[in-house]
Amino acid sequence: MNNYLTQVTKKIVKLGGLATLINVLSPLSTSGAQLNFDVIVKNEKVGALDISSIMNNDRLQSQFQVTKNNWSLTQLASDLKVDHFNWLQIIVNNPSPSYQFPQTFIDLQRGGQGNTWADNIPWYLDEVPPPSVIGQTTNGRNVLTPNEPFTDINGNGQWDIGEPFTDVNGNGRWDQFKTSPPTFVPPNSNQTALDFFSQGSQLTLWDDPTASFSAVTFLVGDFGNQTYDFLTGFSWSSFLSSNGSRQVGNFTEGALFTQQYADLVEQQFGYKKVDKLPNYLFPGTLEPGKVDPIELSGLQPLAPFVAWTNNFPGVNPPQKPDTILGAFDSSGSLMAVNDDGDCSLD
């Protein structure tokens, strides 16, 4: 795998090999309320992603809308040989790491976190219905367990430190009712869009109420056999505004899916990352010493991309071919060359 960071608006890649898979990570960002960009898989636009802040900028709202052939999510999944789509969210810089909430963790964690229940699948939207539901909150969340009984000494309608309570589960602290989101994603859907919501104030999981944190969110294709790949991603952050209210913002297209994230998903949930949904796919057969040019126009300045080369598409020749990735500017001058490693172009 070769990683490059370019400062050219037009990128030419020349390489020798049998197939090249490229994920382009365009650094389009905004600290405002909205970000829109296309979702490209295997050289073709298949949908669009719309990200915005709502509820006085306290909540992030994202929607993946299928655009190819006016298809549904199910039809697009079938075309890409995916079982279904979902979201993966990772908190990447918890300022107060703890055993329960490390510096980098999948949100929601396996089984849930705090008073929120979650299934044992890594994706953000539950795919397994919650256990027995005893009611609903005013905003439509499922209530799974009641509050532990307490004596409301000051009559404010909520438990306060020092007020006596019944420790039903014996954990030494008062527990609020456990809830789950109002919806879950079945394996298939005839809808044409997949929504995502995340509330910054609800993710303040550490003691410092002024702490900021960042997150990366990926649209993933689940292949149905505990393997997956991502179609696209974006990063965002939660922070205190000048008036003291918590807000979400700094939306940036093209979050890099790192090996650390893949390891977290596999170690905690048993799901393995595979490379089957590149932005661009360039198949071809080369002769020894041949240089094959590939041109991608319209890339943003400082747009990083990840390229994979596959030397063995089902065939293992006696002598291994060696594929070298070269980066050229728009004039055709060689900017860098890399063989089995990482590289940055300044």
XYZ file of C-alpha atoms in Angstrom:
346
model
C 0.000 0.000 0.000
C 1.287 3.449 -0.880
C 0.131 6.669 0.776
C 0.766 10.037 -0.852
C -0.098 13.605 0.086
C -0.181 15.855 -2.938
C -0.305 19.587 -3.501
C -1.378 19.462 -7.121
C -4.877 19.965 -8.426
C -4.348 17.450 -11.199
C -2.802 14.123 -10.368
C -1.242 11.569 -12.700
C -0.347 8.168 -11.321
C 1.828 5.763 -13.317
C 2.307 2.232 -12.121
C 3.058 -1.284 -13.200
C 0.727 -4.026 -12.015
C -2.450 -5.882 -12.796
C -5.012 -3.908 -10.821
C -4.969 -0.683 -8.882
C -7.493 0.360 -6.240
C -7.487 4.009 -5.185
C -9.342 5.746 -2.372
C -9.173 9.522 -2.809
C -9.546 11.531 0.390
C -10.382 15.097 -0.634
C -9.862 17.495 2.299
C -12.948 19.624 1.846
C -13.903 21.081 5.212
C -16.218 23.577 6.791
C -16.690 24.846 10.310
C -20.164 25.982 9.374
C -23.395 24.089 9.259
C -23.232 21.980 6.102
C -21.018 19.816 3.882
C -22.005 17.931 0.726
C -19.971 15.601 -1.466
C -20.377 12.736 -3.924
C -19.875 9.092 -3.027
C -17.838 7.344 -5.738
C -17.290 3.583 -5.917
C -15.306 1.889 -8.698
C -15.140 5.019 -10.903
C -18.865 5.757 -10.634
C -20.955 8.125 -8.558
C -23.417 6.003 -6.603
C -24.777 8.559 -4.158
C -24.268 11.768 -2.240
C -23.550 12.538 1.401
C -25.105 15.536 3.108
C -23.829 16.567 6.556
C -25.290 19.401 8.604
C -25.649 20.650 12.169
C -29.141 21.015 13.609
C -30.790 21.733 16.966
C -28.813 24.954 17.563
C -25.677 23.243 16.206
C -25.749 20.679 19.039
C -26.542 17.692 16.812
C -24.936 16.341 13.663
C -27.236 15.038 10.948
C -25.961 13.085 7.951
C -27.737 11.344 5.098
C -26.439 9.058 2.378
C -28.757 9.371 -0.626
C -28.534 6.814 -3.430
C -28.392 8.582 -6.805
C -27.460 5.779 -9.205
C -30.417 4.825 -11.435
C -32.857 6.021 -8.753
C -32.145 2.774 -6.953
C -33.009 1.847 -3.392
C -30.378 0.956 -0.816
C -31.144 -2.700 -1.437
C -30.608 -2.380 -5.190
C -27.311 -0.517 -4.744
C -26.169 -3.088 -2.197
C -26.918 -5.870 -4.665
C -25.012 -4.062 -7.433
C -21.946 -3.646 -5.185
C -22.301 -7.205 -3.860
C -22.916 -5.804 -0.369
C -25.459 -7.249 2.055
C -26.432 -3.868 3.528
C -25.118 -0.432 4.559
C -24.604 1.114 7.989
C -22.369 3.648 9.756
C -19.205 3.230 11.828
C -18.263 5.997 14.258
C -15.006 6.245 16.207
C -14.108 8.800 18.882
C -10.463 9.586 18.195
C -9.224 11.905 20.945
C -10.961 11.400 24.281
C -9.146 14.024 26.409
C -9.688 12.002 29.615
C -9.063 8.337 28.778
C -10.336 5.731 31.207
C -10.843 1.979 31.312
C -14.419 2.370 30.055
C -13.668 5.137 27.557
C -10.120 4.887 26.121
C -8.546 7.613 24.034
C -9.850 6.018 20.842
C -12.994 3.887 20.918
C -15.889 2.730 18.772
C -19.113 4.600 19.452
C -21.297 2.906 20.534
C -19.241 0.301 22.323
C -20.130 -3.385 22.360
C -23.311 -3.773 24.426
C -23.662 -0.012 24.890
C -22.215 2.688 27.121
C -23.548 4.851 29.921
C -27.291 4.383 30.022
C -27.555 3.581 26.311
C -28.009 -0.022 25.173
C -26.383 -1.228 21.935
C -26.173 -4.547 20.133
C -22.947 -6.535 19.663
C -22.387 -5.376 16.077
C -19.817 -2.591 15.453
C -22.114 -0.358 13.407
C -23.669 2.806 14.828
C -27.266 1.895 14.011
C -28.430 -1.206 15.858
C -29.257 -4.163 13.646
C -30.653 -6.320 16.449
C -33.831 -5.131 18.207
C -33.367 -4.195 21.879
C -34.545 -6.505 24.656
C -37.914 -6.049 26.312
C -39.095 -2.441 26.042
C -41.096 -1.069 28.994
C -41.881 2.365 27.556
C -40.605 5.350 25.629
C -39.082 8.702 26.474
C -40.559 11.960 25.207
C -38.115 11.956 22.256
C -39.054 8.422 21.203
C -36.178 6.420 22.686
C -36.991 2.946 23.977
C -36.865 2.565 27.773
C -35.437 -0.861 28.666
C -34.961 -0.636 32.433
C -36.440 1.831 34.959
C -34.605 4.328 37.157
C -33.379 2.909 40.430
C -35.778 4.149 43.139
C -34.572 7.190 45.109
C -35.848 9.695 47.654
C -36.260 13.104 46.040
C -35.384 15.214 49.096
C -35.325 18.587 47.337
C -38.307 17.811 45.083
C -36.590 18.708 41.819
C -37.665 15.522 40.046
C -34.187 14.066 39.644
C -31.642 12.216 41.747
C -28.956 14.398 43.329
C -25.742 13.376 45.056
C -26.478 12.563 48.697
C -30.098 11.541 48.158
C -30.783 7.945 49.296
C -31.478 5.363 46.577
C -32.006 1.630 46.146
C -28.949 0.049 44.544
C -30.829 -2.575 42.528
C -27.824 -3.901 40.591
C -25.350 -3.521 43.459
C -22.803 -1.419 41.563
C -22.524 1.232 44.265
C -24.039 4.103 42.282
C -27.461 5.344 41.243
C -28.366 4.291 37.720
C -30.726 6.072 35.381
C -33.055 4.067 33.161
C -31.343 2.364 30.235
C -32.556 3.339 26.788
C -31.914 2.484 23.157
C -32.438 4.480 19.933
C -35.971 4.359 18.513
C -35.003 2.540 15.321
C -32.693 -0.195 14.099
C -31.487 -1.134 10.634
C -32.687 -4.455 9.201
C -30.354 -6.288 6.808
C -32.317 -4.978 3.815
C -34.266 -1.839 3.109
C -36.221 -0.463 0.161
C -35.467 3.088 1.260
C -33.264 5.279 -0.927
C -31.428 7.004 1.946
C -29.638 6.065 5.161
C -29.679 8.621 7.993
C -27.207 9.226 10.791
C -27.584 11.405 13.907
C -25.050 12.118 16.644
C -25.455 14.574 19.505
C -22.313 16.252 20.764
C -23.582 16.960 24.272
C -24.528 13.306 24.788
C -20.953 12.285 23.988
C -19.453 14.332 26.826
C -18.310 11.213 28.642
C -15.509 12.722 30.718
C -15.435 14.912 33.799
C -14.345 18.143 32.098
C -17.500 19.712 30.584
C -15.343 22.092 28.522
C -13.398 19.307 26.803
C -13.463 19.076 23.016
C -13.281 15.811 21.119
C -13.102 14.640 17.518
C -14.804 11.785 15.714
C -14.634 10.036 12.366
C -17.740 8.564 10.762
C -17.712 6.103 7.872
C -20.407 4.799 5.548
C -19.734 1.060 5.484
C -20.850 -1.824 3.321
C -21.398 -5.006 5.348
C -20.868 -8.126 3.206
C -22.907 -10.286 5.587
C -20.079 -12.610 6.618
C -18.398 -10.387 9.233
C -16.344 -8.607 6.570
C -16.831 -5.009 5.466
C -15.380 -2.088 3.548
C -16.096 1.632 3.692
C -17.470 3.746 0.843
C -16.528 7.146 2.248
C -16.059 8.974 5.514
C -15.901 12.344 7.213
C -14.525 13.812 10.427
C -16.112 16.277 12.830
C -15.657 17.653 16.328
C -17.638 18.742 19.374
C -16.549 21.862 21.241
C -17.757 24.741 23.391
C -18.751 27.871 21.522
C -17.987 31.400 22.676
C -21.354 31.544 24.451
C -20.611 28.382 26.432
C -22.943 26.031 24.555
C -21.678 22.736 23.147
C -21.695 22.580 19.358
C -20.666 20.273 16.552
C -18.707 21.435 13.522
C -15.430 21.276 11.593
C -16.974 18.840 9.125
C -14.286 17.483 6.790
C -14.691 15.135 3.841
C -12.357 12.204 3.385
C -11.538 10.732 6.793
C -8.668 8.255 6.497
C -9.582 4.732 7.594
C -6.454 3.691 9.489
C -5.137 0.283 10.448
C -5.837 1.223 14.075
C -9.548 1.498 13.284
C -9.562 -1.820 11.431
C -7.816 -3.467 14.382
C -10.355 -2.035 16.855
C -13.285 -3.401 14.864
C -11.700 -6.826 14.456
C -10.460 -7.172 18.034
C -13.657 -5.995 19.707
C -16.310 -7.284 17.306
C -14.641 -9.890 15.086
C -15.382 -8.036 11.828
C -12.556 -7.942 9.270
C -11.788 -5.065 6.874
C -11.470 -6.062 3.203
C -10.625 -3.897 0.160
C -13.571 -4.315 -2.206
C -15.127 -0.841 -2.555
C -12.417 1.532 -3.883
C -13.288 4.960 -5.240
C -11.419 4.109 -8.431
C -10.507 0.760 -9.970
C -8.061 0.486 -12.873
C -7.670 -3.091 -14.138
C -5.044 -3.906 -16.721
C -2.278 -6.303 -17.663
C 1.277 -5.012 -18.066
C 4.498 -6.267 -19.574
C 7.799 -6.192 -17.646
C 9.131 -2.643 -17.506
C 5.957 -1.096 -18.912
C 4.610 2.106 -17.342
C 0.855 2.496 -17.388
C -0.478 6.065 -16.889
C -3.636 6.721 -14.913
C -5.074 10.218 -14.715
C -7.471 11.529 -12.075
C -8.512 15.115 -12.691
C -10.246 17.501 -10.339
C -8.514 16.463 -7.114
C -8.341 19.124 -4.445
C -4.975 20.575 -3.353
C -3.483 18.595 -0.458
C -5.775 15.666 -1.276
C -4.321 12.485 0.214
C -5.147 9.153 -1.364
C -4.472 5.506 -0.653
C -3.590 3.148 -3.514
C -3.478 -0.627 -3.445
C -1.900 -2.708 -6.199
C -2.889 -6.332 -6.685
C -0.211 -8.386 -8.438
C -2.004 -11.704 -8.125
C -5.644 -11.619 -9.286
C -6.095 -15.363 -8.956
C -2.708 -16.247 -10.535
C 0.605 -16.864 -8.790
C 3.416 -16.739 -11.395
C 6.763 -18.412 -10.686
C 8.489 -15.063 -10.150
C 6.728 -12.379 -8.164
C 6.237 -9.165 -10.156
C 7.255 -5.968 -8.397
C 4.868 -3.030 -8.694
C 6.152 0.491 -8.111
C 3.865 3.505 -7.730
C 5.085 6.810 -9.119
C 3.534 10.247 -8.656
C 3.768 12.782 -11.479
C 2.598 16.389 -11.690
C 0.440 17.753 -14.504
C 3.504 18.410 -16.688
C 4.555 14.764 -16.476
C 7.556 15.353 -14.217
C 8.218 12.686 -11.616
C 7.474 13.994 -8.139
C 8.078 10.836 -6.085
C 8.360 7.099 -6.446
C 7.578 4.511 -3.816
C 7.901 0.760 -3.494
C 5.968 -0.938 -0.668
C 5.926 1.999 1.730
C 4.550 5.387 2.628
C 5.462 8.757 1.168
C 4.471 12.417 1.450
C 4.908 15.067 -1.221
C 5.524 18.510 0.250
